[in-house]
Tab-separated table of C-alpha atoms in Angstrom:
chain	number	residue	atom	x	y	z
A	1	MET	CA	-72.960	-73.111	95.979
A	2	PRO	CA	-72.205	-75.444	98.907
A	3	ASP	CA	-70.871	-78.945	98.499
A	4	LEU	CA	-74.046	-80.857	97.627
A	5	THR	CA	-74.877	-84.324	96.381
A	6	GLU	CA	-75.752	-84.987	92.786
A	7	GLN	CA	-79.410	-85.222	93.770
A	8	SER	CA	-79.267	-81.897	95.565
A	9	GLU	CA	-77.722	-80.231	92.523
A	10	LYS	CA	-80.549	-81.538	90.349
A	11	LEU	CA	-83.036	-80.184	92.862
A	12	PHE	CA	-81.426	-76.767	92.657
A	13	THR	CA	-81.700	-76.963	88.865
A	14	LEU	CA	-85.401	-77.606	89.210
A	15	TYR	CA	-85.521	-74.828	91.780
A	16	GLU	CA	-84.009	-72.406	89.275
A	17	GLU	CA	-86.663	-73.358	86.760
A	18	ALA	CA	-89.458	-72.960	89.309
A	19	ALA	CA	-88.365	-69.868	91.202
A	20	GLY	CA	-85.705	-68.333	88.949
A	21	THR	CA	-83.239	-68.103	91.848
A	22	VAL	CA	-81.342	-70.249	94.321
A	23	ASP	CA	-82.524	-68.323	97.345
A	24	LEU	CA	-83.261	-70.940	100.011
A	25	GLU	CA	-85.992	-68.739	101.465
A	26	ASP	CA	-88.295	-69.645	98.555
A	27	GLU	CA	-88.208	-73.439	99.107
A	28	ARG	CA	-91.988	-73.612	99.150
A	29	ALA	CA	-92.151	-72.927	95.401
A	30	VAL	CA	-89.828	-75.850	94.757
A	31	GLU	CA	-91.677	-78.120	97.180
A	32	LYS	CA	-94.969	-77.270	95.496
A	33	ARG	CA	-93.597	-78.251	92.080
A	34	LEU	CA	-91.775	-81.390	93.252
A	35	GLY	CA	-94.560	-82.534	95.554
A	36	LYS	CA	-92.149	-83.466	98.332
A	37	SER	CA	-90.202	-81.822	101.106
A	38	LEU	CA	-86.657	-80.738	100.385
A	39	GLU	CA	-85.689	-81.664	103.914
A	40	ALA	CA	-86.836	-85.239	103.316
A	41	ILE	CA	-84.674	-85.392	100.208
A	42	TYR	CA	-81.620	-83.819	101.835
A	43	GLY	CA	-81.993	-86.104	104.850
A	44	ALA	CA	-82.334	-89.331	102.861
A	45	SER	CA	-80.373	-92.309	104.143
A	46	GLN	CA	-77.352	-93.667	102.331
A	47	TRP	CA	-79.307	-96.714	101.118
A	48	ARG	CA	-81.990	-94.404	99.744
A	49	LEU	CA	-79.396	-92.346	97.895
A	50	MET	CA	-77.804	-95.523	96.552
A	51	TRP	CA	-81.143	-96.734	95.224
A	52	ARG	CA	-81.900	-93.394	93.558
A	53	LYS	CA	-78.549	-93.330	91.851
A	54	PHE	CA	-78.811	-96.966	90.782
A	55	VAL	CA	-82.247	-96.656	89.156
A	56	ARG	CA	-80.971	-93.749	87.050
A	57	ASN	CA	-78.429	-96.102	85.474
A	58	ARG	CA	-80.637	-97.698	82.831
A	59	VAL	CA	-77.962	-100.121	81.659
A	60	ALA	CA	-77.469	-101.454	85.193
A	61	VAL	CA	-81.223	-101.786	85.704
A	62	ALA	CA	-81.515	-103.633	82.401
A	63	GLY	CA	-78.716	-105.975	83.501
A	64	GLY	CA	-80.537	-106.648	86.763
A	65	VAL	CA	-83.785	-107.411	84.914
A	66	VAL	CA	-81.982	-109.840	82.595
A	67	ILE	CA	-80.400	-111.623	85.567
A	68	LEU	CA	-83.771	-111.928	87.310
A	69	LEU	CA	-85.255	-113.400	84.138
A	70	PHE	CA	-82.373	-115.872	83.872
A	71	TYR	CA	-82.895	-117.109	87.432
A	72	LEU	CA	-86.669	-117.179	87.020
A	73	VAL	CA	-86.332	-119.376	83.940
A	74	ALA	CA	-83.759	-121.574	85.715
A	75	ILE	CA	-86.038	-122.119	88.723
A	76	PHE	CA	-89.052	-122.999	86.574
A	77	ALA	CA	-87.063	-124.768	83.871
A	78	VAL	CA	-89.463	-127.716	83.766
A	79	PHE	CA	-92.232	-125.299	82.755
A	80	PHE	CA	-90.353	-123.071	80.315
A	81	ALA	CA	-88.543	-125.941	78.552
A	82	PRO	CA	-90.873	-127.741	76.103
A	83	TYR	CA	-88.898	-130.982	76.385
A	84	THR	CA	-86.621	-132.749	78.833
A	85	THR	CA	-82.869	-133.115	78.459
A	86	THR	CA	-83.275	-136.718	77.259
A	87	THR	CA	-86.024	-136.159	74.677
A	88	ARG	CA	-84.696	-137.097	71.256
A	89	PHE	CA	-86.141	-136.631	67.798
A	90	ILE	CA	-84.247	-139.248	65.828
A	91	LYS	CA	-85.562	-138.006	62.480
A	92	ASN	CA	-84.526	-134.429	63.234
A	93	ILE	CA	-80.787	-134.678	63.966
A	94	TYR	CA	-79.023	-131.335	63.441
A	95	MET	CA	-82.296	-129.697	62.465
A	96	PRO	CA	-81.908	-125.905	62.028
A	97	PRO	CA	-83.945	-123.444	64.113
A	98	GLN	CA	-87.585	-123.294	63.094
A	99	ILE	CA	-89.048	-119.904	62.260
A	100	VAL	CA	-92.239	-118.977	64.078
A	101	HIS	CA	-95.071	-117.597	61.947
A	102	LEU	CA	-97.687	-115.653	63.884
A	103	PHE	CA	-100.708	-115.622	61.601
A	104	ASN	CA	-102.289	-118.792	60.243
A	105	GLU	CA	-104.922	-118.240	57.561
A	106	GLY	CA	-105.637	-114.698	58.697
A	107	LYS	CA	-105.919	-115.361	62.422
A	108	LEU	CA	-103.389	-115.100	65.236
A	109	GLN	CA	-102.152	-118.658	65.670
A	110	PRO	CA	-98.378	-119.192	65.903
A	111	TYR	CA	-97.045	-122.144	63.959
A	112	VAL	CA	-93.879	-123.585	62.417
A	113	TYR	CA	-93.357	-125.549	59.244
A	114	VAL	CA	-92.419	-129.200	59.461
A	115	TYR	CA	-88.854	-129.800	58.234
A	116	GLU	CA	-87.927	-132.793	56.129
A	117	ALA	CA	-84.366	-134.168	56.241
A	118	LYS	CA	-82.334	-134.943	53.120
A	119	LEU	CA	-78.714	-135.864	52.346
A	120	ASP	CA	-76.806	-133.936	49.698
A	121	GLU	CA	-73.894	-135.156	47.534
A	122	SER	CA	-71.410	-134.741	50.431
A	123	LEU	CA	-73.700	-136.704	52.765
A	124	ARG	CA	-74.442	-133.525	54.677
A	125	ARG	CA	-77.828	-133.512	56.358
A	126	THR	CA	-80.037	-130.688	55.078
A	127	TYR	CA	-83.609	-129.757	55.828
A	128	GLU	CA	-86.350	-128.295	53.699
A	129	ALA	CA	-89.630	-126.866	54.956
A	130	THR	CA	-92.680	-128.768	53.785
A	131	GLY	CA	-96.163	-127.355	53.420
A	132	GLU	CA	-97.281	-129.097	56.592
A	133	LYS	CA	-97.732	-126.855	59.630
A	134	THR	CA	-97.318	-127.507	63.348
A	135	VAL	CA	-99.422	-125.225	65.518
A	136	ILE	CA	-97.773	-124.028	68.742
A	137	LEU	CA	-99.964	-124.584	71.805
A	138	PHE	CA	-99.309	-122.425	74.869
A	139	PHE	CA	-99.793	-123.594	78.461
A	140	ALA	CA	-100.569	-127.034	77.115
A	141	HIS	CA	-99.963	-130.529	78.425
A	142	GLY	CA	-96.719	-132.186	77.368
A	143	GLU	CA	-94.073	-134.442	78.832
A	144	PRO	CA	-94.553	-135.144	82.557
A	145	TYR	CA	-92.093	-133.735	85.091
A	146	GLU	CA	-91.623	-133.161	88.811
A	147	PHE	CA	-91.029	-129.598	89.944
A	148	LEU	CA	-88.243	-129.588	92.552
A	149	GLY	CA	-88.611	-133.362	92.614
A	150	LEU	CA	-91.801	-133.047	94.677
A	151	PHE	CA	-94.681	-131.673	92.633
A	152	PRO	CA	-95.679	-133.635	89.521
A	153	GLY	CA	-97.028	-131.839	86.469
A	154	ASP	CA	-97.067	-131.809	82.685
A	155	VAL	CA	-97.961	-128.215	81.716
A	156	HIS	CA	-95.357	-126.414	79.589
A	157	LEU	CA	-95.117	-122.875	78.273
A	158	TYR	CA	-95.499	-124.186	74.732
A	159	VAL	CA	-95.557	-127.506	72.897
A	160	GLY	CA	-96.180	-128.629	69.345
A	161	GLU	CA	-99.642	-129.808	68.399
A	162	GLY	CA	-99.849	-133.568	68.121
A	163	GLY	CA	-96.447	-134.069	69.744
A	164	GLU	CA	-94.611	-132.683	66.716
A	165	PRO	CA	-91.200	-131.141	67.479
A	166	VAL	CA	-90.997	-127.364	67.867
A	167	CYS	CA	-87.288	-126.522	68.150
A	168	LEU	CA	-86.813	-122.765	68.061
A	169	LEU	CA	-83.004	-123.067	68.380
A	170	GLY	CA	-82.644	-126.287	66.412
A	171	THR	CA	-81.411	-129.672	67.595
A	172	ASP	CA	-78.013	-131.204	68.353
A	173	GLN	CA	-76.216	-134.312	67.118
A	174	GLN	CA	-78.684	-136.557	68.945
A	175	GLY	CA	-81.858	-134.732	67.964
A	176	ARG	CA	-82.300	-132.992	71.329
A	177	ASP	CA	-83.901	-129.551	71.512
A	178	MET	CA	-81.169	-126.946	72.054
A	179	LEU	CA	-83.429	-124.421	73.775
A	180	SER	CA	-84.569	-126.972	76.355
A	181	ARG	CA	-80.979	-128.017	77.057
A	182	ILE	CA	-79.871	-124.385	77.452
A	183	ILE	CA	-82.703	-123.740	79.919
A	184	TYR	CA	-81.852	-126.831	81.960
A	185	GLY	CA	-78.143	-126.025	81.717
A	186	SER	CA	-78.745	-122.621	83.300
A	187	GLN	CA	-79.728	-124.369	86.533
A	188	LEU	CA	-76.256	-125.756	87.122
A	189	SER	CA	-74.240	-122.913	85.600
A	190	LEU	CA	-76.037	-120.134	87.465
A	191	THR	CA	-76.337	-121.949	90.789
A	192	ILE	CA	-72.690	-123.037	90.769
A	193	GLY	CA	-71.740	-119.375	90.432
A	194	LEU	CA	-74.175	-118.432	93.185
A	195	VAL	CA	-72.981	-121.128	95.603
A	196	GLY	CA	-69.345	-120.323	94.858
A	197	VAL	CA	-69.918	-116.613	95.463
A	198	VAL	CA	-71.705	-117.284	98.776
A	199	LEU	CA	-68.833	-119.436	100.012
A	200	SER	CA	-66.232	-116.904	98.919
A	201	LEU	CA	-68.241	-114.075	100.526
A	202	ILE	CA	-68.276	-115.877	103.875
A	203	LEU	CA	-64.520	-116.478	103.786
A	204	GLY	CA	-63.644	-113.048	102.404
A	205	THR	CA	-65.876	-111.140	104.822
A	206	VAL	CA	-64.648	-112.932	107.930
A	207	VAL	CA	-60.964	-112.803	106.981
A	208	GLY	CA	-61.052	-109.216	105.707
A	209	VAL	CA	-62.940	-107.755	108.677
A	210	VAL	CA	-60.921	-109.684	111.264
A	211	SER	CA	-57.656	-108.703	109.578
A	212	GLY	CA	-58.526	-105.018	109.494
A	213	TYR	CA	-60.057	-104.892	112.972
A	214	TYR	CA	-57.327	-106.607	114.990
A	215	GLY	CA	-54.265	-105.608	112.966
A	216	GLY	CA	-50.842	-106.548	114.309
A	217	TRP	CA	-49.675	-110.132	113.952
A	218	VAL	CA	-53.195	-111.291	113.048
A	219	ASP	CA	-53.230	-108.907	110.085
A	220	ASP	CA	-49.726	-109.940	109.027
A	221	LEU	CA	-50.571	-113.653	109.176
A	222	LEU	CA	-53.807	-113.336	107.213
A	223	GLN	CA	-52.248	-111.046	104.591
A	224	ARG	CA	-49.381	-113.475	104.024
A	225	LEU	CA	-51.958	-116.254	103.584
A	226	ILE	CA	-53.798	-114.165	101.003
A	227	GLU	CA	-50.551	-113.440	99.145
A	228	LEU	CA	-49.701	-117.151	99.118
A	229	ILE	CA	-53.076	-118.065	97.618
A	230	ARG	CA	-52.951	-115.268	95.049
A	231	ALA	CA	-49.474	-116.380	93.990
A	232	PHE	CA	-50.961	-119.466	92.327
A	233	PRO	CA	-52.481	-118.902	88.868
A	234	ASN	CA	-56.207	-119.592	89.075
A	235	ILE	CA	-56.888	-121.591	85.929
A	236	PRO	CA	-54.015	-124.125	86.305
A	237	MET	CA	-54.858	-124.585	89.984
A	238	TRP	CA	-58.550	-125.083	89.181
A	239	MET	CA	-57.592	-127.602	86.524
A	240	ALA	CA	-55.336	-129.497	88.929
A	241	LEU	CA	-57.957	-129.667	91.688
A	242	SER	CA	-60.759	-130.541	89.260
A	243	ALA	CA	-58.693	-133.335	87.763
A	244	ALA	CA	-58.445	-134.830	91.261
A	245	ILE	CA	-62.232	-135.314	91.448
A	246	PRO	CA	-62.928	-139.059	91.092
A	247	LEU	CA	-64.802	-140.042	87.964
A	248	THR	CA	-67.014	-142.304	90.059
A	249	TRP	CA	-68.528	-139.384	91.942
A	250	SER	CA	-72.179	-138.587	91.304
A	251	ILE	CA	-73.362	-135.403	89.616
A	252	THR	CA	-74.314	-133.927	92.995
A	253	GLN	CA	-70.919	-134.645	94.535
A	254	THR	CA	-69.110	-133.226	91.515
A	255	TYR	CA	-71.362	-130.158	91.606
A	256	PHE	CA	-70.467	-129.282	95.207
A	257	ALA	CA	-66.802	-130.105	94.637
A	258	ILE	CA	-66.643	-127.668	91.709
A	259	SER	CA	-68.424	-125.009	93.792
A	260	VAL	CA	-65.894	-125.345	96.617
A	261	ILE	CA	-62.956	-125.282	94.200
A	262	LEU	CA	-64.204	-122.102	92.531
A	263	SER	CA	-64.721	-120.367	95.880
A	264	LEU	CA	-61.262	-121.223	97.258
A	265	PHE	CA	-59.545	-118.589	95.138
A	266	GLN	CA	-62.215	-115.885	94.858
A	267	TRP	CA	-62.418	-114.689	98.457
A	268	THR	CA	-58.993	-113.019	98.555
A	269	TRP	CA	-60.077	-110.001	96.482
A	270	LEU	CA	-62.977	-109.250	98.830
A	271	ALA	CA	-60.808	-109.776	101.911
A	272	ARG	CA	-58.260	-107.227	100.699
A	273	GLN	CA	-60.926	-104.598	100.000
A	274	LEU	CA	-62.758	-105.096	103.287
A	275	ARG	CA	-59.496	-104.932	105.225
A	276	GLY	CA	-58.825	-101.458	103.851
A	277	GLN	CA	-62.317	-100.271	104.736
A	278	VAL	CA	-62.230	-101.700	108.250
A	279	LEU	CA	-58.842	-100.083	108.934
A	280	ALA	CA	-60.570	-96.722	108.412
A	281	LEU	CA	-63.806	-97.654	110.187
A	282	ARG	CA	-62.281	-99.025	113.387
A	283	SER	CA	-61.237	-95.529	114.451
A	284	GLN	CA	-64.715	-94.052	113.945
A	285	ASP	CA	-66.566	-92.624	116.930
A	286	TYR	CA	-69.334	-95.231	116.987
A	287	VAL	CA	-66.784	-98.072	117.137
A	288	LEU	CA	-64.888	-96.385	119.957
A	289	ALA	CA	-68.178	-95.755	121.755
A	290	ALA	CA	-69.096	-99.424	121.468
A	291	LYS	CA	-65.741	-100.420	122.944
A	292	LEU	CA	-66.131	-97.986	125.828
A	293	ALA	CA	-69.619	-99.361	126.462
A	294	GLY	CA	-68.082	-102.806	126.993
A	295	ALA	CA	-69.171	-104.403	123.692
A	296	LYS	CA	-67.301	-107.542	122.734
A	297	ASP	CA	-65.232	-107.757	119.570
A	298	ARG	CA	-67.665	-110.193	117.984
A	299	TRP	CA	-70.542	-107.778	118.579
A	300	ILE	CA	-68.613	-104.854	117.093
A	301	ILE	CA	-67.585	-106.862	114.043
A	302	PHE	CA	-70.972	-108.350	113.136
A	303	ARG	CA	-73.159	-105.542	114.477
A	304	HIS	CA	-71.264	-102.501	113.233
A	305	LEU	CA	-68.403	-103.235	110.845
A	306	VAL	CA	-70.019	-105.861	108.609
A	307	PRO	CA	-73.198	-103.772	108.021
A	308	ALA	CA	-71.005	-100.730	107.321
A	309	THR	CA	-69.236	-102.638	104.528
A	310	MET	CA	-72.369	-104.319	103.164
A	311	GLY	CA	-72.455	-102.094	100.083
A	312	GLN	CA	-68.962	-103.175	99.076
A	313	ILE	CA	-69.818	-106.823	99.759
A	314	ILE	CA	-72.828	-106.638	97.425
A	315	VAL	CA	-70.773	-105.036	94.663
A	316	VAL	CA	-67.957	-107.571	94.900
A	317	SER	CA	-70.389	-110.495	94.928
A	318	THR	CA	-72.084	-109.206	91.776
A	319	LEU	CA	-68.786	-108.668	89.979
A	320	SER	CA	-67.571	-112.134	91.036
A	321	MET	CA	-70.475	-113.966	89.407
A	322	PRO	CA	-69.188	-113.605	85.806
A	323	SER	CA	-65.801	-115.072	86.728
A	324	MET	CA	-67.508	-117.985	88.493
A	325	ILE	CA	-69.678	-118.743	85.465
A	326	LEU	CA	-66.695	-118.465	83.137
A	327	ALA	CA	-64.603	-120.735	85.356
A	328	GLU	CA	-67.267	-123.454	85.432
A	329	THR	CA	-67.757	-123.138	81.675
A	330	ALA	CA	-64.011	-123.357	81.031
A	331	LEU	CA	-63.515	-126.377	83.305
A	332	SER	CA	-66.490	-128.222	81.812
A	333	TYR	CA	-65.321	-127.333	78.299
A	334	LEU	CA	-61.906	-128.842	79.063
A	335	GLY	CA	-63.560	-131.970	80.460
A	336	LEU	CA	-62.401	-131.249	84.019
A	337	GLY	CA	-65.666	-129.932	85.455
A	338	LEU	CA	-69.173	-131.267	85.129
A	339	ARG	CA	-69.574	-134.124	82.696
A	340	ALA	CA	-72.442	-135.692	80.779
A	341	PRO	CA	-75.139	-136.712	81.583
A	342	ALA	CA	-75.070	-133.485	83.643
A	343	THR	CA	-76.344	-130.514	81.653
A	344	SER	CA	-74.638	-127.144	82.055
A	345	TRP	CA	-73.588	-124.447	79.649
A	346	GLY	CA	-70.001	-125.642	79.816
A	347	VAL	CA	-71.028	-129.230	79.041
A	348	LEU	CA	-73.119	-128.046	76.080
A	349	ILE	CA	-70.221	-126.026	74.686
A	350	GLN	CA	-67.884	-128.988	75.197
A	351	GLU	CA	-70.260	-131.194	73.208
A	352	SER	CA	-70.269	-128.695	70.335
A	353	GLN	CA	-66.487	-128.320	70.075
A	354	ASN	CA	-66.343	-130.398	66.880
A	355	TYR	CA	-65.223	-127.704	64.449
A	356	GLN	CA	-66.663	-129.466	61.424
A	357	SER	CA	-70.070	-129.739	63.049
A	358	LEU	CA	-69.805	-126.139	64.232
A	359	ALA	CA	-69.134	-124.908	60.704
A	360	LEU	CA	-72.026	-126.890	59.239
A	361	TYR	CA	-74.473	-126.506	62.108
A	362	PRO	CA	-73.625	-123.244	63.924
A	363	TRP	CA	-76.782	-123.270	66.077
A	364	VAL	CA	-75.241	-125.955	68.328
A	365	PHE	CA	-72.999	-123.190	69.714
A	366	THR	CA	-75.927	-121.100	71.005
A	367	PRO	CA	-75.089	-121.961	74.670
A	368	ALA	CA	-72.102	-119.621	74.271
A	369	VAL	CA	-74.558	-116.810	73.491
A	370	ALA	CA	-76.378	-117.504	76.765
A	371	VAL	CA	-73.045	-117.372	78.636
A	372	ALA	CA	-72.144	-114.054	76.983
A	373	ILE	CA	-75.523	-112.486	77.809
A	374	ALA	CA	-75.333	-113.600	81.455
A	375	ILE	CA	-71.780	-112.291	81.876
A	376	LEU	CA	-72.611	-108.920	80.302
A	377	ALA	CA	-75.720	-108.586	82.480
A	378	PHE	CA	-73.770	-109.314	85.662
A	379	SER	CA	-71.007	-106.923	84.605
A	380	TYR	CA	-73.420	-104.054	83.889
A	381	LEU	CA	-75.249	-104.675	87.166
A	382	GLY	CA	-71.966	-104.769	89.084
A	383	ASP	CA	-70.765	-101.522	87.508
A	384	GLY	CA	-74.045	-99.821	88.377
A	385	LEU	CA	-73.901	-101.027	91.970
A	386	ARG	CA	-70.276	-99.950	92.273
A	387	ASP	CA	-71.196	-96.420	91.184
A	388	ALA	CA	-74.247	-96.356	93.447
A	389	VAL	CA	-72.324	-97.488	96.545
A	390	ASP	CA	-70.791	-94.016	96.781
A	391	PRO	CA	-73.841	-91.818	96.175
A	392	TYR	CA	-72.030	-88.646	97.191
A	393	THR	CA	-69.870	-88.631	94.080
A	394	VAL	CA	-70.986	-87.198	90.766
């Protein structure tokens, strides 16, 4: 059998089932069963082959769906979060997660029991469910907000009837709903990673392509710069630069400063990989033809070489997101990144670092679960994209 792609081999398997042979003269039997032309499949573009291989990786697709849901919730946080980040239930400090009951007196009507706080012999706050019920209202009016700071509204995904608290993940030391704070925290944590990756992609793509295309002293200079940057350990350098951020800066200024700091050390990996690809691509026939046609270097780089390496750029950007999120979380946890009143996953974890409170009230550490899910989703998506980038391998 000739050297075929994985998709072609599967087609020949189906062909064997349909025609009982691999004789190419009987393609019509296979086409009749598959409902498509074999020539169209064999002649599919590289992007088409990449997509086909990616969608067969169910774990990668699931990771992509989870990431889309995370960003969807982050964008519409004011709608999905039942309360704001400053809403406090003073009588419900360290309240455990409330269990949702679906049926109320034989009919479908979700509700939670009202919890009553008590102090035991060790002055530990405990809660007991009373017989009183709080019905959960969906798409109901609640606390007012402004979507994107422009559009006022007050409709939330769910709220408690009569303004009673409905805290599905419990409350923290100040009586604030943990689920609402995690949803609002995703806005900063996920966008910091996204902004940092975009900045590092711009630097890494330009440096890597230029280094591989020109070679010579330009390549030597840029590679020595990359080696110098990679010689510094990331975490201590991040800590040093973050500690230099003035405490008087606003949340917005600190946000962009952290994004720039995270991107300063992430672009070197992409630059190294793109340099190796461009070294092989610059001797291809279409690049030589463009040079002979009088095309300028800038045209060749951005018109031919960058699109040719776009698959690798997408993979590296996806795999860089987990490290960005972890870096922001670590810096905020150490008190060197975002600080209260800003709300991010790192800030929430930093606020729950009291080991005694963590042992007594473990639900305050649920932001770490959100971080773990996001990192796993990005990792699975990145692995699937990395395998799909080379669709001609089995």
